[in-house]
Amino acid sequence: GHDIFNRFVVEINYTRKFMKLYEPGEYTPKKRYTEIPLLIEDTKPYIQASIIIDDTSKFTGKFMIDTGASHALLINENSIKNINVPELHIKTDIGRGLGGPISGQIAYIDQMKIDKYSFKDLIASFPAPESYPDTVGLVYRNGTIGGELLTRFTVILDYFNEKMYLKKSSRYKKSFGYNMSGLTVIADGEELKKFKISNVRDQSPAYDAGLLEEDYIEYINGISIEKLSLNEVYEIFNFREGKRISLVITRDGETKRVNFKLRDLLAEDN
């Protein structure tokens, strides 16, 4: 949270899974890192990024850095006039907020550029305004950059000098994926150790396989759910088109096995 970022220079190494804190007076910028101007407004960090959605929709905008978000890029459709959601998109729940599920659309966009770093064919989320009110201090922004993109770097955030430093990680060239199962899964139970299906997207592989809201997942591809985190569950659902998924679920006290294959509904040949 802000109390940590406001007190220390923070290094986040997603590949090695650690965070390092530096006293501001003792931190020296490292070599091989790219320096990005950082704007701090209402305790939140923002950077500039260039977006090409398609041939008719492109802009340079202001994006909040959200290290806790799972998406790669979220674009506020109403923040500027020439933002058009691509014709090929999926309507789905794109996340959860304090008020519950956030509905919207996901689609591939042509390109995003941060300084010298350029990403093509990445997945962008376009939240529905009615389910995603902008309550973050009323600071104008065009969207947020989340963990799915930040994991491609080692990230250093220096609030004191209003700078962000990026260095490519081994994940830099990893393709961008999305949940191809059609399932939204939430942690449930007293200790949040149970994983419950909270939504099944229409016409998705999970929908066609007969999965329902309120089903509880017990095993995924032979692995007990007790050995998986919620993030690892979604990594399986994001894996690749054609990946076979085998679930053991409980429904109304009965155990069922359900099989389906991941399918990329955003691919033009579907």
Short mmCIF file of C-alpha atoms in Angstrom, two decimals:
data_model
loop_
_atom_site.label_atom_id
_atom_site.label_comp_id
_atom_site.label_asym_id
_atom_site.label_seq_id
_atom_site.Cartn_x
_atom_site.Cartn_y
_atom_site.Cartn_z
CA GLY A 1 0.00 0.00 0.00
CA HIS A 2 0.86 3.69 -0.10
CA ASP A 3 2.52 3.68 3.34
CA ILE A 4 5.24 1.35 2.02
CA PHE A 5 5.72 3.08 -1.35
CA ASN A 6 5.73 6.49 0.31
CA ARG A 7 8.45 5.47 2.78
CA PHE A 8 10.79 3.32 0.68
CA VAL A 9 12.08 2.84 -2.84
CA VAL A 10 10.48 -0.50 -3.74
CA GLU A 11 11.93 -3.16 -6.03
CA ILE A 12 9.54 -5.91 -7.22
CA ASN A 13 11.11 -8.98 -8.79
CA TYR A 14 8.22 -11.01 -10.18
CA THR A 15 10.40 -13.79 -11.59
CA ARG A 16 12.22 -14.56 -8.33
CA LYS A 17 9.16 -13.60 -6.25
CA PHE A 18 10.63 -11.09 -3.84
CA MET A 19 10.24 -7.44 -2.92
CA LYS A 20 13.17 -5.36 -1.69
CA LEU A 21 12.92 -2.06 0.18
CA TYR A 22 15.57 0.66 0.03
CA GLU A 23 15.94 3.73 2.22
CA PRO A 24 15.50 6.65 -0.21
CA GLY A 25 18.81 8.28 0.70
CA GLU A 26 20.69 5.04 0.16
CA TYR A 27 19.25 4.04 -3.21
CA THR A 28 21.25 4.51 -6.42
CA PRO A 29 19.59 3.82 -9.80
CA LYS A 30 20.86 0.58 -11.29
CA LYS A 31 22.48 0.12 -14.68
CA ARG A 32 20.55 -1.64 -17.45
CA TYR A 33 17.27 -0.21 -16.14
CA THR A 34 15.13 2.17 -18.19
CA GLU A 35 13.99 5.27 -16.31
CA ILE A 36 10.30 6.18 -16.77
CA PRO A 37 8.83 9.46 -15.45
CA LEU A 38 6.31 8.78 -12.69
CA LEU A 39 3.51 11.10 -11.62
CA ILE A 40 2.13 10.71 -8.08
CA GLU A 41 -1.42 12.00 -7.65
CA ASP A 42 -3.70 11.25 -4.70
CA THR A 43 -1.11 8.68 -3.48
CA LYS A 44 -1.26 6.71 -6.77
CA PRO A 45 1.48 6.34 -9.45
CA TYR A 46 0.82 7.16 -13.12
CA ILE A 47 2.83 6.89 -16.33
CA GLN A 48 2.31 7.80 -19.97
CA ALA A 49 1.77 5.03 -22.53
CA SER A 50 0.87 4.95 -26.22
CA ILE A 51 -1.99 2.71 -27.31
CA ILE A 52 -2.96 1.47 -30.78
CA ILE A 53 -6.26 -0.39 -30.52
CA ASP A 54 -6.60 -0.72 -34.29
CA ASP A 55 -6.16 1.39 -37.44
CA THR A 56 -8.95 3.77 -36.40
CA SER A 57 -8.29 4.09 -32.66
CA LYS A 58 -4.98 5.21 -31.18
CA PHE A 59 -3.94 7.62 -28.43
CA THR A 60 -1.31 8.48 -25.81
CA GLY A 61 -2.74 8.45 -22.33
CA LYS A 62 -2.26 8.43 -18.59
CA PHE A 63 -2.31 5.04 -16.86
CA MET A 64 -2.21 4.12 -13.20
CA ILE A 65 0.30 1.46 -12.15
CA ASP A 66 -1.63 -1.15 -10.18
CA THR A 67 0.73 -3.84 -8.86
CA GLY A 68 -2.19 -5.70 -7.28
CA ALA A 69 -4.30 -6.08 -10.43
CA SER A 70 -4.19 -9.32 -12.41
CA HIS A 71 -4.95 -7.86 -15.86
CA ALA A 72 -2.35 -6.57 -18.32
CA LEU A 73 -4.14 -3.42 -19.42
CA LEU A 74 -7.47 -1.87 -18.52
CA ILE A 75 -8.81 0.94 -20.70
CA ASN A 76 -11.54 3.31 -19.56
CA GLU A 77 -13.59 3.54 -22.75
CA ASN A 78 -15.23 6.86 -21.85
CA SER A 79 -12.01 8.64 -20.86
CA ILE A 80 -11.36 9.92 -24.38
CA LYS A 81 -13.46 10.22 -27.54
CA ASN A 82 -11.59 7.98 -29.98
CA ILE A 83 -11.47 4.79 -27.91
CA ASN A 84 -13.33 2.05 -29.74
CA VAL A 85 -13.67 -1.51 -28.43
CA PRO A 86 -12.57 -3.88 -31.23
CA GLU A 87 -15.40 -5.55 -33.12
CA LEU A 88 -14.06 -8.96 -32.12
CA HIS A 89 -14.49 -9.04 -28.34
CA ILE A 90 -15.99 -11.06 -25.50
CA LYS A 91 -18.47 -9.81 -22.93
CA THR A 92 -17.48 -11.23 -19.56
CA ASP A 93 -16.69 -10.52 -15.91
CA ILE A 94 -13.22 -8.96 -16.03
CA GLY A 95 -12.59 -8.87 -12.29
CA ARG A 96 -14.03 -8.18 -8.88
CA GLY A 97 -14.18 -4.94 -6.92
CA LEU A 98 -15.51 -3.96 -3.52
CA GLY A 99 -18.99 -3.81 -5.03
CA GLY A 100 -18.82 -7.28 -6.59
CA PRO A 101 -18.10 -8.50 -10.14
CA ILE A 102 -16.88 -6.00 -12.72
CA SER A 103 -18.49 -6.66 -16.08
CA GLY A 104 -17.10 -5.52 -19.40
CA GLN A 105 -15.39 -6.70 -22.54
CA ILE A 106 -11.97 -8.11 -23.41
CA ALA A 107 -10.26 -7.93 -26.79
CA TYR A 108 -6.88 -8.05 -28.45
CA ILE A 109 -5.41 -4.63 -29.26
CA ASP A 110 -2.65 -3.99 -31.80
CA GLN A 111 0.04 -2.38 -29.65
CA MET A 112 1.02 -0.73 -26.38
CA LYS A 113 4.25 1.21 -25.95
CA ILE A 114 5.95 2.35 -22.73
CA ASP A 115 9.08 4.33 -23.58
CA LYS A 116 11.23 1.91 -25.65
CA TYR A 117 9.19 -1.17 -24.70
CA SER A 118 6.56 -2.27 -27.18
CA PHE A 119 3.97 -5.03 -26.84
CA LYS A 120 1.84 -6.31 -29.70
CA ASP A 121 -1.37 -8.32 -29.66
CA LEU A 122 -2.05 -7.92 -25.96
CA ILE A 123 -5.32 -8.47 -24.18
CA ALA A 124 -7.08 -5.34 -22.95
CA SER A 125 -10.06 -5.14 -20.62
CA PHE A 126 -12.77 -2.54 -21.23
CA PRO A 127 -14.93 -2.28 -18.06
CA ALA A 128 -18.58 -1.31 -18.24
CA PRO A 129 -18.84 2.16 -16.63
CA GLU A 130 -21.83 1.17 -14.49
CA SER A 131 -19.90 -1.67 -12.80
CA TYR A 132 -16.57 0.15 -12.52
CA PRO A 133 -17.11 3.65 -11.08
CA ASP A 134 -13.92 5.70 -10.98
CA THR A 135 -13.64 6.24 -7.24
CA VAL A 136 -9.85 6.49 -6.95
CA GLY A 137 -9.61 10.08 -5.75
CA LEU A 138 -11.32 11.39 -8.89
CA VAL A 139 -7.94 11.54 -10.66
CA TYR A 140 -8.37 11.55 -14.42
CA ARG A 141 -6.82 8.56 -16.13
CA ASN A 142 -7.27 6.50 -19.28
CA GLY A 143 -6.88 3.17 -17.50
CA THR A 144 -4.54 0.98 -15.47
CA ILE A 145 -1.54 -1.23 -16.11
CA GLY A 146 -1.61 -4.42 -14.04
CA GLY A 147 0.41 -7.44 -13.06
CA GLU A 148 0.03 -9.43 -16.29
CA LEU A 149 2.18 -6.78 -18.00
CA LEU A 150 4.37 -5.80 -15.04
CA THR A 151 5.53 -9.41 -14.57
CA ARG A 152 7.52 -8.99 -17.78
CA PHE A 153 9.91 -6.71 -15.86
CA THR A 154 11.73 -6.19 -12.65
CA VAL A 155 10.04 -3.00 -11.45
CA ILE A 156 11.46 -0.30 -9.17
CA LEU A 157 9.12 2.42 -7.92
CA ASP A 158 10.71 5.59 -6.52
CA TYR A 159 7.95 7.91 -5.28
CA PHE A 160 10.47 10.39 -3.86
CA ASN A 161 12.02 11.25 -7.23
CA GLU A 162 8.88 10.39 -9.19
CA LYS A 163 10.57 7.73 -11.30
CA MET A 164 9.91 4.13 -12.25
CA TYR A 165 12.72 1.85 -13.45
CA LEU A 166 12.12 -1.17 -15.67
CA LYS A 167 14.35 -4.06 -16.69
CA LYS A 168 13.22 -6.91 -18.92
CA SER A 169 12.71 -10.25 -17.21
CA SER A 170 12.70 -13.76 -18.67
CA ARG A 171 8.94 -13.37 -19.15
CA TYR A 172 9.25 -10.33 -21.43
CA LYS A 173 8.40 -12.18 -24.67
CA LYS A 174 5.68 -14.33 -23.13
CA SER A 175 2.46 -14.09 -25.12
CA PHE A 176 -0.56 -12.46 -23.49
CA GLY A 177 -3.39 -14.79 -22.63
CA TYR A 178 -6.80 -14.65 -21.05
CA ASN A 179 -9.18 -17.04 -19.33
CA MET A 180 -10.26 -19.35 -22.19
CA SER A 181 -12.36 -21.62 -19.97
CA GLY A 182 -15.24 -19.19 -19.47
CA LEU A 183 -15.19 -19.77 -15.70
CA THR A 184 -14.99 -17.18 -12.97
CA VAL A 185 -13.73 -18.85 -9.79
CA ILE A 186 -13.65 -17.31 -6.31
CA ALA A 187 -12.15 -18.43 -3.00
CA ASP A 188 -14.85 -19.49 -0.56
CA GLY A 189 -15.24 -21.04 2.90
CA GLU A 190 -14.09 -19.96 6.35
CA GLU A 191 -10.39 -20.09 5.44
CA LEU A 192 -10.91 -19.32 1.73
CA LYS A 193 -9.60 -22.80 0.90
CA LYS A 194 -12.54 -23.81 -1.32
CA PHE A 195 -12.86 -22.64 -4.93
CA LYS A 196 -16.37 -21.98 -6.12
CA ILE A 197 -17.54 -21.23 -9.65
CA SER A 198 -19.27 -17.84 -9.46
CA ASN A 199 -19.95 -17.30 -13.16
CA VAL A 200 -20.00 -19.32 -16.39
CA ARG A 201 -19.69 -17.28 -19.58
CA ASP A 202 -22.30 -18.09 -22.22
CA GLN A 203 -21.10 -20.14 -25.22
CA SER A 204 -17.74 -20.82 -23.55
CA PRO A 205 -16.08 -24.27 -23.26
CA ALA A 206 -17.17 -24.51 -19.61
CA TYR A 207 -20.75 -23.57 -20.55
CA ASP A 208 -20.84 -26.19 -23.30
CA ALA A 209 -19.51 -28.78 -20.82
CA GLY A 210 -22.43 -28.13 -18.47
CA LEU A 211 -20.65 -26.43 -15.57
CA LEU A 212 -22.85 -24.26 -13.36
CA GLU A 213 -22.57 -21.45 -10.86
CA GLU A 214 -22.17 -22.73 -7.27
CA ASP A 215 -20.21 -25.82 -8.40
CA TYR A 216 -17.13 -26.43 -6.25
CA ILE A 217 -13.87 -27.49 -7.91
CA GLU A 218 -12.09 -30.38 -6.16
CA TYR A 219 -9.42 -31.36 -8.73
CA ILE A 220 -7.95 -29.79 -11.88
CA ASN A 221 -6.12 -32.16 -14.21
CA GLY A 222 -5.63 -34.58 -11.35
CA ILE A 223 -4.24 -31.99 -8.94
CA SER A 224 -6.10 -31.44 -5.69
CA ILE A 225 -7.38 -27.91 -5.34
CA GLU A 226 -5.74 -27.84 -1.88
CA LYS A 227 -2.34 -27.73 -3.61
CA LEU A 228 -3.23 -24.79 -5.89
CA SER A 229 -3.61 -21.06 -5.35
CA LEU A 230 -6.34 -19.11 -7.10
CA ASN A 231 -3.69 -17.52 -9.32
CA GLU A 232 -2.44 -20.98 -10.32
CA VAL A 233 -5.98 -22.02 -11.20
CA TYR A 234 -6.27 -19.08 -13.58
CA GLU A 235 -2.83 -19.79 -15.04
CA ILE A 236 -4.17 -23.20 -16.07
CA PHE A 237 -7.21 -21.59 -17.69
CA ASN A 238 -4.93 -19.09 -19.50
CA PHE A 239 -2.53 -21.75 -20.77
CA ARG A 240 -3.12 -22.20 -24.51
CA GLU A 241 -5.88 -22.98 -26.96
CA GLY A 242 -6.60 -26.70 -27.22
CA LYS A 243 -5.33 -27.52 -23.71
CA ARG A 244 -7.47 -30.28 -22.23
CA ILE A 245 -9.00 -29.47 -18.85
CA SER A 246 -10.37 -32.18 -16.56
CA LEU A 247 -12.29 -31.03 -13.50
CA VAL A 248 -13.73 -32.97 -10.60
CA ILE A 249 -16.51 -30.92 -9.07
CA THR A 250 -19.12 -31.28 -6.37
CA ARG A 251 -22.69 -30.19 -7.01
CA ASP A 252 -25.45 -30.60 -4.44
CA GLY A 253 -23.34 -33.17 -2.58
CA GLU A 254 -22.59 -35.24 -5.68
CA THR A 255 -19.19 -35.61 -7.36
CA LYS A 256 -18.91 -35.20 -11.13
CA ARG A 257 -16.06 -35.26 -13.66
CA VAL A 258 -16.21 -32.69 -16.45
CA ASN A 259 -13.84 -32.39 -19.43
CA PHE A 260 -13.40 -29.61 -21.98
CA LYS A 261 -10.72 -27.95 -24.11
CA LEU A 262 -9.67 -24.32 -23.89
CA ARG A 263 -10.82 -22.31 -26.89
CA ASP A 264 -9.69 -18.84 -28.02
CA LEU A 265 -12.97 -17.08 -28.78
CA LEU A 266 -11.06 -13.96 -29.83
CA ALA A 267 -9.25 -15.75 -32.67
CA GLU A 268 -10.59 -14.64 -36.05
CA ASP A 269 -11.02 -18.19 -37.30
CA ASN A 270 -13.47 -19.15 -34.53
#
